[in-house]
Amino acid sequence: MRKVDVKTGRSYSIYIEHGIISETGKYVREITKAVRAVIISDTNVAPLYAACVQDSLNEYGFETSVFVFEAGEERKRLSTVEQMYAFLAEHNITRGDIIVALGGGVTGDMAGFAAATWLRGISFVQIPTTLLSQVDSSVGGKTAVDLSYGKNLVGAFWQPSLVLIDPDTLTTLPDRFMRDGFGEVIKYGCIRSKALFERLADEDSPDLDEIIYECVSIKRDVVENDERDTGERAILNFGHTFGHALEKLYKYSGITHGEAVAAGALLLTEITERKGMTAPGTAEKLRSLLIKYGLPTETPYTLKDILPATSGDKKSSGHKLSFVFLRNIGDCFIYPVRISELEDFFNLMGKKSPVSKAVG
Ligand code: GLY
């Protein structure tokens, strides 16, 4: 059993253990006196794990019900949350009760948002079942839904009261979704841990439990320093500005989030290396690792397509867009670029920019 304690506005523990979902009731009972627990899950995950989670909650005295929505990012909408509200109302869910988010990032973000807003906020538990949600979205309290204008535009910071990570759930995950998660795992190595990066590069089949633990520990450190995402937390967005632009260019199909982040991170690192802001050889190390984990190293799109698609990015503030650049593997910095100067900045290939302008 591995355990990571997170000290934010609401402090909580993250447990990583094989088979832990069958003990959900025990862990949830430790953190609440709730009478009712509502499991929120989607049509992919509910048939696999909802009964097991429900049985365990029942065993520990919870009155349980299960809300299941159609799987897919396109359901991450206020209309689905409204259906959740109706379900919560029909089941008399009070402020003292609890929501259990069982599934990947869409489920966690949306059930978290329902928890943040139902009766102005009730407790919720994250049981992430994809690698991406285990290493990233289930930790740190970002909850959201998408609008037609963009992803995650409406949301709230609302920390879970408990996170249960069961690596056994990854055995049912299609390969592509494992690769999707590895895009984020590699990101953690790039921004904060040369040791993690090297383990991923050197070992044939690195211990997944240890990898999840290391990623979650890095995320905990960052989130504890900057819960509301006003500074350091932006480093978690390495590769994401170009990644989100690529997702938009692909019209959110044909490329996963982790794949887009991987391709975006590599393109960015090639550019900053050419500009003399990143140690020579860094992009090549990243390229080799992405290939090893079956992640894309190129896309049909060039900077000419990608730069305009960064407009409206959530990482913009006023007239600036904050990028995360690598100094080296395991060492990054935040670098704001004026939106009006984006094209100039990225066209300055080969010219050196002073790294001293960097923040963080
Ligand atoms: N996934 C980025 C963050 O939690 O800040």
Short mmCIF file of C-alpha atoms and ligand atoms in Angstrom, two decimals:
data_model
loop_
_atom_site.label_atom_id
_atom_site.label_comp_id
_atom_site.label_asym_id
_atom_site.label_seq_id
_atom_site.Cartn_x
_atom_site.Cartn_y
_atom_site.Cartn_z
CA MET A 1 0.00 0.00 0.00
CA ARG A 2 1.29 3.43 -0.96
CA LYS A 3 -0.20 6.57 0.57
CA VAL A 4 0.22 10.23 -0.33
CA ASP A 5 -1.23 12.95 1.93
CA VAL A 6 -2.29 16.19 0.30
CA LYS A 7 -2.43 19.35 2.43
CA THR A 8 -4.66 21.80 0.64
CA GLY A 9 -7.68 23.87 1.81
CA ARG A 10 -9.29 20.47 2.35
CA SER A 11 -6.63 17.88 3.17
CA TYR A 12 -7.01 14.29 2.02
CA SER A 13 -5.21 11.05 1.40
CA ILE A 14 -4.54 9.19 -1.81
CA TYR A 15 -4.19 5.41 -1.45
CA ILE A 16 -2.59 3.29 -4.18
CA GLU A 17 -3.25 -0.43 -3.78
CA HIS A 18 -4.23 -3.41 -5.92
CA GLY A 19 -7.83 -4.43 -5.25
CA ILE A 20 -8.59 -1.33 -3.13
CA ILE A 21 -11.88 -0.64 -4.92
CA SER A 22 -13.37 -3.72 -3.29
CA GLU A 23 -12.66 -2.02 0.06
CA THR A 24 -14.15 1.35 -0.94
CA GLY A 25 -16.70 1.26 1.91
CA LYS A 26 -14.03 0.90 4.58
CA TYR A 27 -12.01 3.89 3.35
CA VAL A 28 -15.03 6.09 2.68
CA ARG A 29 -16.47 5.30 6.14
CA GLU A 30 -13.21 6.54 7.69
CA ILE A 31 -13.78 10.02 6.25
CA THR A 32 -17.56 10.51 6.51
CA LYS A 33 -20.67 9.83 8.56
CA ALA A 34 -22.76 10.15 5.37
CA VAL A 35 -26.00 8.15 5.19
CA ARG A 36 -26.13 8.06 1.38
CA ALA A 37 -23.46 7.60 -1.28
CA VAL A 38 -24.11 8.23 -4.98
CA ILE A 39 -21.76 6.50 -7.40
CA ILE A 40 -21.33 8.45 -10.64
CA SER A 41 -19.91 6.46 -13.52
CA ASP A 42 -20.18 6.04 -17.30
CA THR A 43 -21.40 3.26 -19.58
CA ASN A 44 -17.84 1.89 -20.05
CA VAL A 45 -16.83 1.70 -16.41
CA ALA A 46 -20.08 1.07 -14.53
CA PRO A 47 -20.57 -2.48 -15.90
CA LEU A 48 -17.02 -3.37 -14.81
CA TYR A 49 -16.73 -1.90 -11.32
CA ALA A 50 -19.91 -0.21 -10.06
CA ALA A 51 -21.33 -3.35 -8.43
CA CYS A 52 -18.09 -4.03 -6.56
CA VAL A 53 -17.91 -0.44 -5.27
CA GLN A 54 -21.61 -0.44 -4.39
CA ASP A 55 -21.40 -3.76 -2.48
CA SER A 56 -18.50 -2.46 -0.45
CA LEU A 57 -20.29 0.82 0.37
CA ASN A 58 -23.43 -1.12 1.36
CA GLU A 59 -21.34 -3.33 3.63
CA TYR A 60 -20.26 -0.22 5.52
CA GLY A 61 -23.83 1.01 5.98
CA PHE A 62 -24.24 3.47 3.12
CA GLU A 63 -27.54 3.69 1.24
CA THR A 64 -26.29 3.64 -2.33
CA SER A 65 -27.49 4.57 -5.80
CA VAL A 66 -25.70 4.66 -9.15
CA PHE A 67 -25.96 7.36 -11.80
CA VAL A 68 -24.62 6.20 -15.20
CA PHE A 69 -24.12 8.52 -18.19
CA GLU A 70 -23.14 7.71 -21.79
CA ALA A 71 -19.32 7.49 -22.02
CA GLY A 72 -17.42 10.10 -24.03
CA GLU A 73 -15.94 13.60 -23.83
CA GLU A 74 -18.95 14.94 -25.74
CA ARG A 75 -21.09 14.17 -22.64
CA LYS A 76 -18.95 16.41 -20.43
CA ARG A 77 -21.58 19.09 -20.59
CA LEU A 78 -23.80 21.10 -18.28
CA SER A 79 -26.74 19.11 -19.65
CA THR A 80 -25.28 15.90 -18.14
CA VAL A 81 -24.61 17.69 -14.85
CA GLU A 82 -28.22 18.84 -14.86
CA GLN A 83 -29.29 15.19 -15.13
CA MET A 84 -27.02 14.47 -12.16
CA TYR A 85 -28.70 17.25 -10.16
CA ALA A 86 -32.11 15.71 -10.91
CA PHE A 87 -30.84 12.32 -9.75
CA LEU A 88 -29.38 13.83 -6.55
CA ALA A 89 -32.67 15.60 -5.85
CA GLU A 90 -34.73 12.43 -6.46
CA HIS A 91 -32.48 10.50 -4.07
CA ASN A 92 -32.67 13.18 -1.35
CA ILE A 93 -28.91 13.76 -1.31
CA THR A 94 -28.12 16.17 1.52
CA ARG A 95 -25.00 18.17 2.37
CA GLY A 96 -23.92 15.39 4.70
CA ASP A 97 -23.95 12.76 1.94
CA ILE A 98 -21.21 11.88 -0.50
CA ILE A 99 -20.57 11.42 -4.24
CA VAL A 100 -18.19 8.74 -5.49
CA ALA A 101 -16.72 9.44 -8.93
CA LEU A 102 -15.84 6.11 -10.54
CA GLY A 103 -14.11 6.33 -13.92
CA GLY A 104 -11.70 8.36 -16.02
CA GLY A 105 -11.09 12.08 -16.33
CA VAL A 106 -14.49 12.96 -17.79
CA THR A 107 -16.29 11.25 -14.90
CA GLY A 108 -14.02 12.72 -12.22
CA ASP A 109 -14.16 16.27 -13.60
CA MET A 110 -17.93 16.22 -14.06
CA ALA A 111 -18.90 14.38 -10.85
CA GLY A 112 -16.50 16.71 -9.02
CA PHE A 113 -18.25 19.71 -10.53
CA ALA A 114 -21.64 18.31 -9.50
CA ALA A 115 -20.24 17.80 -5.97
CA ALA A 116 -18.81 21.35 -5.91
CA THR A 117 -22.16 22.88 -6.81
CA TRP A 118 -24.86 20.60 -5.37
CA LEU A 119 -26.25 22.39 -2.30
CA ARG A 120 -23.21 24.72 -2.67
CA GLY A 121 -20.82 21.85 -2.19
CA ILE A 122 -20.79 18.30 -0.83
CA SER A 123 -17.93 15.84 -0.30
CA PHE A 124 -16.74 13.56 -3.04
CA VAL A 125 -14.37 10.67 -3.53
CA GLN A 126 -12.30 10.01 -6.64
CA ILE A 127 -11.83 6.43 -7.84
CA PRO A 128 -9.90 6.97 -11.09
CA THR A 129 -9.82 3.97 -13.44
CA THR A 130 -7.54 5.23 -16.25
CA LEU A 131 -3.80 5.88 -16.04
CA LEU A 132 -4.34 9.50 -17.05
CA SER A 133 -6.87 10.14 -14.30
CA GLN A 134 -4.80 8.20 -11.74
CA VAL A 135 -1.66 10.27 -12.31
CA ASP A 136 -3.29 13.61 -13.00
CA SER A 137 -6.93 14.62 -13.03
CA SER A 138 -8.11 12.85 -9.86
CA VAL A 139 -5.61 14.81 -7.76
CA GLY A 140 -5.67 18.55 -7.17
CA GLY A 141 -9.35 19.46 -7.18
CA LYS A 142 -9.88 20.81 -10.69
CA THR A 143 -13.47 20.06 -11.70
CA ALA A 144 -15.11 21.20 -14.92
CA VAL A 145 -17.38 20.72 -17.90
CA ASP A 146 -16.85 21.72 -21.54
CA LEU A 147 -18.73 24.35 -23.53
CA SER A 148 -19.00 24.51 -27.31
CA TYR A 149 -16.40 27.33 -27.00
CA GLY A 150 -13.76 25.05 -25.50
CA LYS A 151 -12.86 22.38 -22.98
CA ASN A 152 -13.13 22.84 -19.21
CA LEU A 153 -14.37 26.43 -19.49
CA VAL A 154 -16.84 26.10 -16.60
CA GLY A 155 -15.67 24.58 -13.34
CA ALA A 156 -14.56 24.99 -9.77
CA PHE A 157 -11.63 24.16 -7.54
CA TRP A 158 -13.13 21.53 -5.26
CA GLN A 159 -10.79 19.06 -3.62
CA PRO A 160 -11.90 15.45 -3.16
CA SER A 161 -12.05 14.08 0.38
CA LEU A 162 -10.31 10.84 -0.63
CA VAL A 163 -8.68 9.29 -3.72
CA LEU A 164 -8.54 5.51 -4.17
CA ILE A 165 -6.23 4.34 -6.95
CA ASP A 166 -6.51 0.68 -7.90
CA PRO A 167 -3.87 -0.22 -10.53
CA ASP A 168 -5.84 -3.43 -11.27
CA THR A 169 -8.41 -1.29 -13.12
CA LEU A 170 -5.72 -0.61 -15.74
CA THR A 171 -5.86 -4.24 -16.86
CA THR A 172 -9.16 -3.52 -18.64
CA LEU A 173 -7.85 -0.32 -20.25
CA PRO A 174 -7.30 -0.44 -24.04
CA ASP A 175 -3.63 0.05 -25.09
CA ARG A 176 -4.33 3.42 -26.62
CA PHE A 177 -5.62 4.72 -23.29
CA MET A 178 -2.51 3.40 -21.53
CA ARG A 179 -0.42 5.36 -24.04
CA ASP A 180 -2.62 8.38 -23.38
CA GLY A 181 -1.69 8.13 -19.69
CA PHE A 182 1.99 7.66 -20.45
CA GLY A 183 1.93 11.03 -22.25
CA GLU A 184 1.22 12.62 -18.85
CA VAL A 185 3.65 10.32 -17.00
CA ILE A 186 6.47 11.42 -19.33
CA LYS A 187 5.43 15.01 -18.72
CA TYR A 188 6.12 14.59 -14.97
CA GLY A 189 9.58 13.23 -15.75
CA CYS A 190 10.28 16.18 -18.05
CA ILE A 191 9.20 18.90 -15.64
CA ARG A 192 10.32 17.56 -12.26
CA SER A 193 12.07 14.19 -12.22
CA LYS A 194 15.11 13.20 -14.24
CA ALA A 195 15.10 9.92 -12.27
CA LEU A 196 11.54 9.10 -13.41
CA PHE A 197 12.42 10.02 -17.00
CA GLU A 198 15.49 7.79 -16.91
CA ARG A 199 13.60 4.87 -15.35
CA LEU A 200 11.02 5.10 -18.13
CA ALA A 201 13.83 5.22 -20.69
CA ASP A 202 16.06 2.50 -19.21
CA GLU A 203 13.72 -0.16 -17.81
CA ASP A 204 11.84 -2.59 -20.04
CA SER A 205 8.71 -2.66 -17.92
CA PRO A 206 8.98 -0.15 -15.08
CA ASP A 207 6.91 -0.82 -11.92
CA LEU A 208 3.59 0.90 -12.64
CA ASP A 209 2.61 1.29 -8.97
CA GLU A 210 5.85 3.12 -8.28
CA ILE A 211 5.36 5.31 -11.36
CA ILE A 212 1.82 6.25 -10.29
CA TYR A 213 3.14 7.01 -6.78
CA GLU A 214 5.91 9.24 -8.12
CA CYS A 215 3.61 11.16 -10.46
CA VAL A 216 1.01 11.68 -7.74
CA SER A 217 3.73 12.82 -5.32
CA ILE A 218 5.00 15.39 -7.83
CA LYS A 219 1.47 16.62 -8.41
CA ARG A 220 0.85 16.81 -4.64
CA ASP A 221 3.94 19.01 -4.17
CA VAL A 222 2.92 21.36 -6.96
CA VAL A 223 -0.73 21.60 -5.89
CA GLU A 224 0.18 22.20 -2.24
CA ASN A 225 2.28 25.18 -3.33
CA ASP A 226 -0.32 26.58 -5.70
CA GLU A 227 -3.79 25.12 -5.15
CA ARG A 228 -5.59 27.81 -7.17
CA ASP A 229 -3.30 27.69 -10.19
CA THR A 230 -1.95 31.23 -10.00
CA GLY A 231 1.75 30.38 -10.37
CA GLU A 232 3.79 27.20 -10.09
CA ARG A 233 0.89 24.86 -10.96
CA ALA A 234 1.21 26.06 -14.54
CA ILE A 235 4.24 23.77 -14.94
CA LEU A 236 1.78 20.86 -15.09
CA ASN A 237 0.78 22.29 -18.45
CA PHE A 238 4.07 21.46 -20.15
CA GLY A 239 3.18 20.54 -23.75
CA HIS A 240 -0.47 21.46 -23.18
CA THR A 241 -0.65 24.79 -25.05
CA PHE A 242 0.38 23.15 -28.31
CA GLY A 243 -1.35 19.92 -27.22
CA HIS A 244 -4.73 21.64 -26.78
CA ALA A 245 -4.22 23.42 -30.12
CA LEU A 246 -3.58 20.04 -31.77
CA GLU A 247 -6.69 18.54 -30.17
CA LYS A 248 -8.65 21.47 -31.57
CA LEU A 249 -7.11 21.03 -35.05
CA TYR A 250 -7.99 17.32 -34.94
CA LYS A 251 -11.52 18.37 -33.91
CA TYR A 252 -11.12 16.28 -30.75
CA SER A 253 -11.08 12.97 -32.60
CA GLY A 254 -8.23 10.89 -33.95
CA ILE A 255 -5.78 12.03 -31.26
CA THR A 256 -6.00 11.49 -27.51
CA HIS A 257 -5.11 14.16 -24.96
CA GLY A 258 -1.88 12.41 -23.96
CA GLU A 259 -0.87 11.95 -27.60
CA ALA A 260 -1.49 15.62 -28.34
CA VAL A 261 0.47 16.69 -25.26
CA ALA A 262 3.36 14.42 -26.27
CA ALA A 263 3.55 15.79 -29.81
CA GLY A 264 3.14 19.36 -28.51
CA ALA A 265 5.87 18.93 -25.88
CA LEU A 266 8.32 17.61 -28.44
CA LEU A 267 7.66 20.37 -30.97
CA LEU A 268 8.04 23.00 -28.26
CA THR A 269 11.26 21.47 -26.95
CA GLU A 270 12.78 21.27 -30.42
CA ILE A 271 12.09 24.98 -30.82
CA THR A 272 13.40 26.06 -27.40
CA GLU A 273 16.48 23.92 -27.92
CA ARG A 274 17.13 25.63 -31.24
CA LYS A 275 16.64 28.98 -29.49
CA GLY A 276 19.29 28.05 -26.93
CA MET A 277 16.85 27.98 -24.00
CA THR A 278 17.00 24.19 -23.53
CA ALA A 279 20.10 22.04 -23.08
CA PRO A 280 21.29 20.45 -26.34
CA GLY A 281 20.11 16.87 -26.83
CA THR A 282 16.95 17.25 -24.67
CA ALA A 283 14.51 17.02 -27.59
CA GLU A 284 16.22 13.88 -28.88
CA LYS A 285 15.91 12.19 -25.45
CA LEU A 286 12.23 13.13 -25.37
CA ARG A 287 11.69 11.90 -28.93
CA SER A 288 13.21 8.47 -28.09
CA LEU A 289 11.05 8.10 -25.00
CA LEU A 290 7.86 9.03 -26.86
CA ILE A 291 8.68 6.45 -29.53
CA LYS A 292 9.30 3.81 -26.84
CA TYR A 293 5.81 4.43 -25.40
CA GLY A 294 4.10 4.49 -28.80
CA LEU A 295 3.37 8.23 -28.65
CA PRO A 296 3.40 10.49 -31.70
CA THR A 297 6.47 12.57 -32.49
CA GLU A 298 4.89 14.44 -35.36
CA THR A 299 1.50 15.46 -36.71
CA PRO A 300 0.35 16.78 -40.10
CA TYR A 301 0.17 20.27 -38.56
CA THR A 302 2.91 22.89 -38.52
CA LEU A 303 3.41 25.96 -36.34
CA LYS A 304 1.48 27.93 -38.94
CA ASP A 305 -1.61 25.88 -38.03
CA ILE A 306 -0.83 25.46 -34.35
CA LEU A 307 -0.12 29.07 -33.29
CA PRO A 308 -3.51 30.46 -34.39
CA ALA A 309 -5.18 27.47 -32.68
CA THR A 310 -3.67 28.49 -29.32
CA SER A 311 -6.05 31.47 -29.16
CA GLY A 312 -8.49 31.22 -26.30
CA ASP A 313 -6.14 28.92 -24.39
CA LYS A 314 -6.94 28.90 -20.67
CA LYS A 315 -3.27 29.47 -19.89
CA SER A 316 -3.51 32.98 -21.28
CA SER A 317 -3.73 35.86 -18.87
CA GLY A 318 -4.42 39.34 -20.19
CA HIS A 319 -2.33 39.67 -23.32
CA LYS A 320 0.14 36.89 -22.48
CA LEU A 321 0.25 33.14 -22.96
CA SER A 322 2.30 31.19 -20.41
CA PHE A 323 4.45 28.45 -21.87
CA VAL A 324 6.43 25.89 -19.94
CA PHE A 325 9.91 25.28 -21.34
CA LEU A 326 12.49 22.72 -20.29
CA ARG A 327 15.94 23.87 -19.21
CA ASN A 328 16.86 20.21 -19.15
CA ILE A 329 15.13 16.89 -18.43
CA GLY A 330 13.57 17.27 -14.96
CA ASP A 331 13.93 21.06 -14.86
CA CYS A 332 11.44 23.52 -16.33
CA PHE A 333 10.42 27.16 -16.16
CA ILE A 334 7.37 29.25 -16.99
CA TYR A 335 7.83 31.68 -19.85
CA PRO A 336 5.07 34.17 -20.69
CA VAL A 337 4.94 35.33 -24.30
CA ARG A 338 2.84 38.30 -25.44
CA ILE A 339 0.09 36.96 -27.70
CA SER A 340 0.86 39.75 -30.19
CA GLU A 341 4.49 38.51 -30.30
CA LEU A 342 3.77 34.77 -30.61
CA GLU A 343 4.63 34.55 -34.28
CA ASP A 344 7.84 36.55 -33.86
CA PHE A 345 8.83 34.47 -30.86
CA PHE A 346 8.37 31.16 -32.62
CA ASN A 347 9.88 32.35 -35.87
CA LEU A 348 13.11 33.38 -34.19
CA MET A 349 14.58 29.94 -34.91
CA GLY A 350 18.23 29.72 -34.09
CA LYS A 351 18.35 33.06 -32.29
CA LYS A 352 19.14 32.89 -28.61
CA SER A 353 16.71 34.43 -26.11
CA PRO A 354 17.87 35.28 -22.61
CA VAL A 355 16.70 32.58 -20.19
CA SER A 356 16.93 35.20 -17.42
CA LYS A 357 13.53 36.50 -18.61
CA ALA A 358 12.00 33.30 -17.27
CA VAL A 359 9.70 33.09 -14.26
CA GLY A 360 9.84 30.19 -11.81
N1 GLY B 1 -3.92 18.94 -14.92
C1 GLY B 1 -3.30 20.15 -14.55
C2 GLY B 1 -3.64 20.59 -13.17
O1 GLY B 1 -4.26 19.86 -12.42
O2 GLY B 1 -3.30 21.70 -12.79
#
